[in-house]
Amino acid sequence: MITTIVIVVFVILVVAYFMGRDEEEAPDEKVNSSPQKIPAKPKQVFEVVKIDNPTLSIPESESIPDQEVESYSDENTTYNVSVSEMTCTCPDFKKHRKGVPVNDPRRACKHLYCVLEENNLLSNLSELALAILESPSKNKKLTTVKLSSGNEVSICHGGNEWVDVFTRKRRKGDSGGLYSGKYDRFGFNINEQRWSYGDGPPGAREIKSILSQVL
Ligand SMILES: [Zn+2]
């Protein structure tokens, strides 16, 4: 008799358990039967640090006389370079750099850079200004943004399908994601959505995402 009661109670408990579970699962089944919702992709959040920030300031250049600089491709041609006016008579300067503000490093063609360097006028410049001087971009706009890692990236864009990205390289021993290496220029092709070589700079994927919003 006692055994029968125990069995009946056990069966009741088992049935109650499964009924309760069915009730609990019911809402989930309803959700599953409706079309699956795909959450909207969050918009990339980035901080624009500076926009069009000219960083070239060389007061000593005013005392440097104009100089003739030989063409790199034709030794019979020379160009007149004035670092006090930040002008050069070469075709690159006339075509691409004449309209750039005097205190913007993108104004310097390779001849202007050569004279500035020969006269030791580059020592007080910021590392970014120096990187742009060494590898001047023809692009019109310069936007500096901060990545989620804290690294700053300066993007030169507007002009052609190639965007110039200036950022620091990783130095051995860097920790915490902040890079302290030398500034370098990386080319990115907007049309083909690819870096000019390799995997691009540190944070390349985030930079690519930012580029799609900045350009
Ligand atoms: Zn020049």
Tab-separated table of C-alpha atoms and ligand atoms in Angstrom:
chain	number	residue	atom	x	y	z
A	1	MET	CA	0.000	0.000	0.000
A	2	ILE	CA	2.736	2.400	1.043
A	3	THR	CA	4.711	1.429	-2.037
A	4	THR	CA	1.714	2.257	-4.260
A	5	ILE	CA	1.317	5.685	-2.618
A	6	VAL	CA	5.019	6.385	-3.079
A	7	ILE	CA	4.800	5.404	-6.757
A	8	VAL	CA	1.648	7.543	-7.311
A	9	VAL	CA	3.260	10.564	-5.595
A	10	PHE	CA	6.396	10.039	-7.656
A	11	VAL	CA	4.396	9.865	-10.895
A	12	ILE	CA	2.442	13.033	-9.925
A	13	LEU	CA	5.702	14.851	-9.188
A	14	VAL	CA	7.233	13.764	-12.496
A	15	VAL	CA	4.137	14.852	-14.464
A	16	ALA	CA	4.024	18.197	-12.586
A	17	TYR	CA	7.702	18.749	-13.325
A	18	PHE	CA	7.317	18.224	-17.082
A	19	MET	CA	4.156	20.356	-17.236
A	20	GLY	CA	5.947	23.171	-15.442
A	21	ARG	CA	8.878	22.909	-17.821
A	22	ASP	CA	6.548	23.073	-20.810
A	23	GLU	CA	5.062	26.267	-19.444
A	24	GLU	CA	8.473	27.781	-18.931
A	25	GLU	CA	9.618	26.888	-22.409
A	26	ALA	CA	6.476	28.103	-24.111
A	27	PRO	CA	7.551	31.788	-24.384
A	28	ASP	CA	10.854	30.800	-25.955
A	29	GLU	CA	9.061	28.794	-28.612
A	30	LYS	CA	6.985	31.861	-29.462
A	31	VAL	CA	10.116	33.963	-29.888
A	32	ASN	CA	11.684	31.302	-32.055
A	33	SER	CA	8.680	31.157	-34.338
A	34	SER	CA	8.884	34.920	-35.120
A	35	PRO	CA	11.457	36.195	-37.666
A	36	GLN	CA	14.925	36.451	-36.168
A	37	LYS	CA	15.920	39.977	-35.325
A	38	ILE	CA	19.457	40.995	-36.320
A	39	PRO	CA	20.729	43.800	-34.108
A	40	ALA	CA	21.744	46.941	-36.010
A	41	LYS	CA	25.516	47.190	-36.419
A	42	PRO	CA	26.689	49.850	-33.982
A	43	LYS	CA	28.191	52.878	-35.672
A	44	GLN	CA	31.925	53.135	-35.149
A	45	VAL	CA	32.650	55.652	-32.437
A	46	PHE	CA	35.852	57.575	-32.839
A	47	GLU	CA	37.201	60.843	-31.618
A	48	VAL	CA	38.259	63.463	-34.121
A	49	VAL	CA	41.236	65.094	-32.466
A	50	LYS	CA	42.162	67.767	-35.002
A	51	ILE	CA	41.007	68.724	-38.447
A	52	ASP	CA	43.315	70.412	-40.943
A	53	ASN	CA	46.009	71.026	-38.388
A	54	PRO	CA	48.993	72.756	-39.932
A	55	THR	CA	51.971	72.047	-37.757
A	56	LEU	CA	54.879	73.598	-39.587
A	57	SER	CA	56.444	76.538	-37.786
A	58	ILE	CA	60.027	77.421	-38.679
A	59	PRO	CA	60.721	81.085	-37.811
A	60	GLU	CA	64.471	80.615	-38.497
A	61	SER	CA	63.737	79.942	-42.171
A	62	GLU	CA	63.167	83.684	-42.764
A	63	SER	CA	66.913	84.359	-42.595
A	64	ILE	CA	67.826	81.645	-45.127
A	65	PRO	CA	68.568	82.998	-48.642
A	66	ASP	CA	66.987	81.457	-51.733
A	67	GLN	CA	68.879	78.472	-53.134
A	68	GLU	CA	69.181	76.586	-56.403
A	69	VAL	CA	68.445	72.877	-56.114
A	70	GLU	CA	69.219	70.424	-58.883
A	71	SER	CA	66.371	68.331	-60.250
A	72	TYR	CA	66.522	64.709	-59.093
A	73	SER	CA	65.534	63.386	-62.516
A	74	ASP	CA	67.370	65.855	-64.787
A	75	GLU	CA	70.762	67.215	-63.757
A	76	ASN	CA	70.528	70.011	-66.316
A	77	THR	CA	67.513	71.481	-64.564
A	78	THR	CA	67.612	73.441	-61.338
A	79	TYR	CA	64.809	74.900	-59.265
A	80	ASN	CA	64.766	78.063	-57.203
A	81	VAL	CA	63.842	77.265	-53.615
A	82	SER	CA	62.830	79.853	-51.030
A	83	VAL	CA	62.294	78.467	-47.545
A	84	SER	CA	61.457	81.949	-46.237
A	85	GLU	CA	58.456	82.032	-48.604
A	86	MET	CA	58.078	78.243	-48.719
A	87	THR	CA	58.105	78.219	-52.525
A	88	CYS	CA	59.822	76.229	-55.265
A	89	THR	CA	59.777	76.531	-59.051
A	90	CYS	CA	59.399	72.775	-59.669
A	91	PRO	CA	56.322	71.328	-61.435
A	92	ASP	CA	55.213	69.377	-58.314
A	93	PHE	CA	55.105	72.567	-56.237
A	94	LYS	CA	53.279	74.538	-58.921
A	95	LYS	CA	50.753	71.803	-59.540
A	96	HIS	CA	50.068	70.396	-56.074
A	97	ARG	CA	51.518	72.492	-53.259
A	98	LYS	CA	51.234	76.184	-54.149
A	99	GLY	CA	47.738	76.492	-52.676
A	100	VAL	CA	48.591	74.759	-49.391
A	101	PRO	CA	49.051	77.171	-46.412
A	102	VAL	CA	52.664	78.200	-45.718
A	103	ASN	CA	52.642	76.552	-42.278
A	104	ASP	CA	51.332	73.226	-43.540
A	105	PRO	CA	53.961	70.485	-44.020
A	106	ARG	CA	52.161	69.270	-47.136
A	107	ARG	CA	53.361	72.440	-48.887
A	108	ALA	CA	56.949	71.193	-48.988
A	109	CYS	CA	58.083	69.487	-52.188
A	110	LYS	CA	61.254	67.383	-51.989
A	111	HIS	CA	63.412	70.401	-52.899
A	112	LEU	CA	61.991	72.497	-50.069
A	113	TYR	CA	62.514	69.557	-47.731
A	114	CYS	CA	66.110	69.242	-48.931
A	115	VAL	CA	66.906	72.916	-48.178
A	116	LEU	CA	65.164	72.786	-44.798
A	117	GLU	CA	67.168	69.714	-43.873
A	118	GLU	CA	70.494	71.117	-45.118
A	119	ASN	CA	69.992	74.174	-42.944
A	120	ASN	CA	69.120	72.076	-39.875
A	121	LEU	CA	65.653	73.587	-39.604
A	122	LEU	CA	63.796	70.376	-38.865
A	123	SER	CA	64.927	69.658	-35.320
A	124	ASN	CA	62.090	71.478	-33.527
A	125	LEU	CA	59.258	70.051	-35.579
A	126	SER	CA	56.747	67.593	-34.217
A	127	GLU	CA	57.216	63.984	-35.283
A	128	LEU	CA	53.982	64.097	-37.303
A	129	ALA	CA	55.052	67.266	-39.153
A	130	LEU	CA	58.386	65.633	-39.902
A	131	ALA	CA	56.733	62.446	-41.191
A	132	ILE	CA	54.527	64.488	-43.536
A	133	LEU	CA	57.528	66.564	-44.676
A	134	GLU	CA	59.540	63.444	-45.435
A	135	SER	CA	56.660	61.874	-47.301
A	136	PRO	CA	54.431	64.774	-48.340
A	137	SER	CA	50.837	63.978	-49.199
A	138	LYS	CA	49.108	65.678	-52.095
A	139	ASN	CA	45.714	65.247	-50.458
A	140	LYS	CA	43.739	68.292	-49.434
A	141	LYS	CA	42.286	67.436	-46.043
A	142	LEU	CA	44.064	66.327	-42.899
A	143	THR	CA	41.983	64.777	-40.146
A	144	THR	CA	43.479	63.323	-36.986
A	145	VAL	CA	41.405	60.788	-35.077
A	146	LYS	CA	41.984	58.735	-31.950
A	147	LEU	CA	41.560	54.964	-32.156
A	148	SER	CA	40.033	52.877	-29.355
A	149	SER	CA	43.607	51.865	-28.448
A	150	GLY	CA	44.432	55.535	-27.803
A	151	ASN	CA	46.765	55.775	-30.809
A	152	GLU	CA	46.327	58.860	-32.987
A	153	VAL	CA	46.021	58.483	-36.735
A	154	SER	CA	46.292	61.368	-39.192
A	155	ILE	CA	44.405	60.848	-42.415
A	156	CYS	CA	45.221	62.894	-45.523
A	157	HIS	CA	42.397	62.600	-48.016
A	158	GLY	CA	40.613	64.370	-50.845
A	159	GLY	CA	42.202	64.484	-54.255
A	160	ASN	CA	42.505	60.952	-55.548
A	161	GLU	CA	41.723	57.336	-54.748
A	162	TRP	CA	44.765	57.023	-52.492
A	163	VAL	CA	44.490	58.111	-48.886
A	164	ASP	CA	47.642	58.703	-46.844
A	165	VAL	CA	47.509	57.469	-43.278
A	166	PHE	CA	50.203	58.656	-40.879
A	167	THR	CA	50.550	56.764	-37.633
A	168	ARG	CA	53.172	55.379	-35.294
A	169	LYS	CA	54.634	51.952	-35.772
A	170	ARG	CA	54.931	49.478	-32.933
A	171	ARG	CA	58.184	49.672	-31.057
A	172	LYS	CA	59.605	46.606	-29.306
A	173	GLY	CA	58.506	46.685	-25.680
A	174	ASP	CA	55.327	48.725	-26.289
A	175	SER	CA	52.550	47.509	-24.019
A	176	GLY	CA	48.898	48.339	-23.495
A	177	GLY	CA	48.231	48.904	-27.189
A	178	LEU	CA	49.827	52.375	-27.323
A	179	TYR	CA	52.579	52.579	-29.899
A	180	SER	CA	55.666	54.725	-29.524
A	181	GLY	CA	57.555	53.879	-32.705
A	182	LYS	CA	58.405	56.189	-35.584
A	183	TYR	CA	55.612	57.801	-37.583
A	184	ASP	CA	55.172	56.182	-40.952
A	185	ARG	CA	52.963	56.716	-43.996
A	186	PHE	CA	50.589	54.004	-45.178
A	187	GLY	CA	48.631	54.224	-48.431
A	188	PHE	CA	45.031	53.061	-48.652
A	189	ASN	CA	43.126	52.733	-51.925
A	190	ILE	CA	39.492	53.790	-51.478
A	191	ASN	CA	38.210	52.162	-54.667
A	192	GLU	CA	39.874	48.818	-54.064
A	193	GLN	CA	39.560	48.968	-50.247
A	194	ARG	CA	43.117	47.777	-49.732
A	195	TRP	CA	46.376	48.931	-48.221
A	196	SER	CA	49.214	49.651	-50.633
A	197	TYR	CA	51.286	46.836	-49.167
A	198	GLY	CA	50.902	44.234	-46.418
A	199	ASP	CA	48.291	44.474	-43.727
A	200	GLY	CA	48.528	48.223	-43.268
A	201	PRO	CA	49.299	50.040	-40.004
A	202	PRO	CA	48.489	48.883	-36.457
A	203	GLY	CA	44.703	49.098	-35.996
A	204	ALA	CA	44.224	48.733	-39.783
A	205	ARG	CA	40.732	47.253	-39.502
A	206	GLU	CA	39.473	50.065	-37.267
A	207	ILE	CA	41.143	52.686	-39.476
A	208	LYS	CA	39.436	51.181	-42.543
A	209	SER	CA	36.087	51.466	-40.792
A	210	ILE	CA	36.810	55.082	-39.797
A	211	LEU	CA	37.875	55.936	-43.357
A	212	SER	CA	34.446	54.911	-44.650
A	213	GLN	CA	32.940	57.604	-42.407
A	214	VAL	CA	35.568	60.335	-42.682
A	215	LEU	CA	35.828	60.392	-46.478
B	1	ZN	ZN	60.249	71.604	-55.662
